[in-house]
Amino acid sequence: RGYELWQHPRVPLLGSAQKGHAWVAQHYSWALDRVFTERGHSHAILVEDDMLFSIDFLRYFQSTAWLLEADPSIWCISSWNDNALKQYSWDERRMFRTSYFPGLGWMLTRTLWQELGPKFPKEHWDHWMRLDTTSKGRECVVPEVNRNFNIGVTGANMEQGTYDKYLSKMVVSHELITDYGDMNYLLKTEYEDWMRGVMESAHHWGGAVTSADVIINSMGSQHEGAAIVLTYVAEDYARLAEGLGIWPFPRAHHLHVSYLRYKGVLFLLADARFCPYLPTSLRMQPSASLLPLPAERGDDCIKTCELQGRRCSEKDFWFINTCKILAEHFPCEKGCALVLGPDIPNYVEDSSLNTYQQCLVTQQQTKCAARHPGTTRLCSCIL
């Protein structure tokens, strides 16, 4: 049916000095409004201008589109597996569910855009998609083997060092696949039953992880076909990731467990705080006396907790680092955002900051002693 080229004036909604990610977010919002609202299309696939595509790229999306209608817990289909590095073994026909929004080639429906469009952010759109208040527990379906390859060595959200270490080593499908088989295993109940069974039968590795080979060699001839659970806490994940050669913070995980296949072994990386498939003996629970307490503006959490006869617990920050919990303590008039900083989670009260009236969450370890003159912290206080 041919192609249409749409263009519109580049008008910066956050000022002339806005960052590249802001231009992308604003363009996506304009384009999706036009696709869904003006043209009335049912589905849209978003890609970027520095991608190469597999032979079956469109067939893959066509074949999986029905999942978006059949299962309300699936909100997007993506062509990108964040962990699809060449050193691991992947199945070109197999897919999995991920709670971590992947982007980089993804499909959504008009119904979803009707929900997201009115509050779509003007910057950091992908971070916003990963917030608990945006995803609402929904997941994306992604292929084990990528259906696109990123050739953008530098860009709005990319530096050459990161590209060379990760993106340049990603696998992409070169096979013309016409049949992906029965995909019912991707439906919520079926998939969770499968993962639960795998986790229950897996062995737990309690030692240090310097490499996958070290673990395999320690198992001897028993490693073939084995499943091994590697538990972690978020603040130590980078060390685990370095040993396995993957991204330094968790990606491509389903309910806080991701998997890698290597030399016949299925490695399962599970967050000890939040993975529901782990037995109680392997779970890290919040401190029994944990109480989230808002600080005074500009105060640190050491002072805040001491004023209430408590002490600040850094390991418990992870349990209160959600948009939902922040909204129980602050107005969050302009929603929630994911940023990095040692004083987060917090609420921004300084009107000169571009995050004014937002509640902020983070993906790095928070510090009790940190403070910012323009924010009000939420502190993890224990007895």
Coordinates of N, CA and C in Angstrom, one line a residue, residues 85-90 211-228 243-244 259-267:
L85 N 23.0 -11.7 24.7 CA 24.4 -11.5 24.4 C 24.9 -12.8 23.7
K86 N 25.9 -12.7 22.9 CA 26.4 -13.8 22.1 C 27.0 -15.0 22.9
Q87 N 27.4 -14.8 24.1 CA 28.1 -15.9 24.8 C 27.1 -16.8 25.4
Y88 N 25.8 -16.5 25.3 CA 24.7 -17.4 25.8 C 24.0 -18.1 24.7
S89 N 23.2 -19.1 25.1 CA 22.5 -19.9 24.1 C 21.0 -19.5 24.1
W90 N 20.5 -19.2 22.9 CA 19.1 -18.8 22.8 C 18.4 -19.5 21.7
S211 N 32.3 -16.1 37.3 CA 32.0 -16.4 36.0 C 31.1 -17.6 35.9
A212 N 30.3 -17.8 34.9 CA 29.5 -19.0 34.7 C 30.3 -20.2 34.7
D213 N 31.5 -20.1 34.1 CA 32.3 -21.3 33.9 C 32.8 -21.9 35.3
V214 N 33.1 -21.0 36.2 CA 33.5 -21.4 37.6 C 32.4 -22.3 38.2
I215 N 31.1 -21.8 38.1 CA 30.0 -22.6 38.6 C 29.9 -24.0 37.9
I216 N 30.0 -23.9 36.6 CA 29.8 -25.2 35.8 C 30.9 -26.2 36.2
N217 N 32.2 -25.7 36.3 CA 33.3 -26.5 36.6 C 33.2 -27.2 37.9
S218 N 32.6 -26.4 38.9 CA 32.4 -26.9 40.2 C 31.4 -28.1 40.3
M219 N 30.5 -28.1 39.3 CA 29.5 -29.1 39.3 C 29.9 -30.4 38.6
G220 N 31.0 -30.3 37.9 CA 31.5 -31.5 37.1 C 30.5 -32.0 36.1
S221 N 30.3 -33.3 36.0 CA 29.5 -33.9 34.9 C 28.0 -33.7 35.2
Q222 N 27.6 -33.2 36.4 CA 26.2 -33.0 36.8 C 25.6 -31.7 36.2
H223 N 26.4 -30.9 35.6 CA 25.9 -29.6 35.2 C 24.9 -29.7 34.0
E224 N 25.1 -30.7 33.1 CA 24.3 -30.7 31.9 C 22.8 -30.8 32.2
G225 N 22.0 -29.9 31.7 CA 20.6 -29.9 31.9 C 20.1 -29.3 33.2
A226 N 21.1 -28.8 34.1 CA 20.7 -28.3 35.4 C 20.2 -26.9 35.3
A227 N 19.4 -26.6 36.4 CA 19.0 -25.2 36.5 C 19.5 -24.7 37.9
I228 N 20.1 -23.5 37.9 CA 20.8 -23.0 39.0 C 20.3 -21.6 39.4
G243 N 30.5 -10.6 36.6 CA 31.0 -12.0 36.4 C 30.3 -12.7 35.3
L244 N 29.1 -12.3 34.9 CA 28.3 -12.9 33.9 C 28.4 -12.1 32.6
Y259 N 16.7 -15.2 33.1 CA 17.4 -16.4 32.9 C 18.4 -16.3 31.7
L260 N 19.4 -17.1 31.8 CA 20.5 -17.2 30.8 C 20.8 -18.7 30.6
R261 N 21.0 -19.1 29.4 CA 21.5 -20.4 29.1 C 22.9 -20.4 28.7
Y262 N 23.7 -21.3 29.3 CA 25.1 -21.4 29.1 C 25.6 -22.8 29.3
K263 N 26.1 -23.4 28.2 CA 26.7 -24.7 28.2 C 25.8 -25.8 28.9
G264 N 24.5 -25.7 28.5 CA 23.6 -26.7 29.0 C 23.0 -26.4 30.3
V265 N 23.3 -25.3 30.9 CA 22.8 -24.9 32.2 C 21.9 -23.7 32.1
L266 N 20.8 -23.7 32.8 CA 19.9 -22.6 32.9 C 20.1 -21.9 34.2
F267 N 20.7 -20.7 34.0 CA 21.0 -19.8 35.2 C 19.8 -18.9 35.4

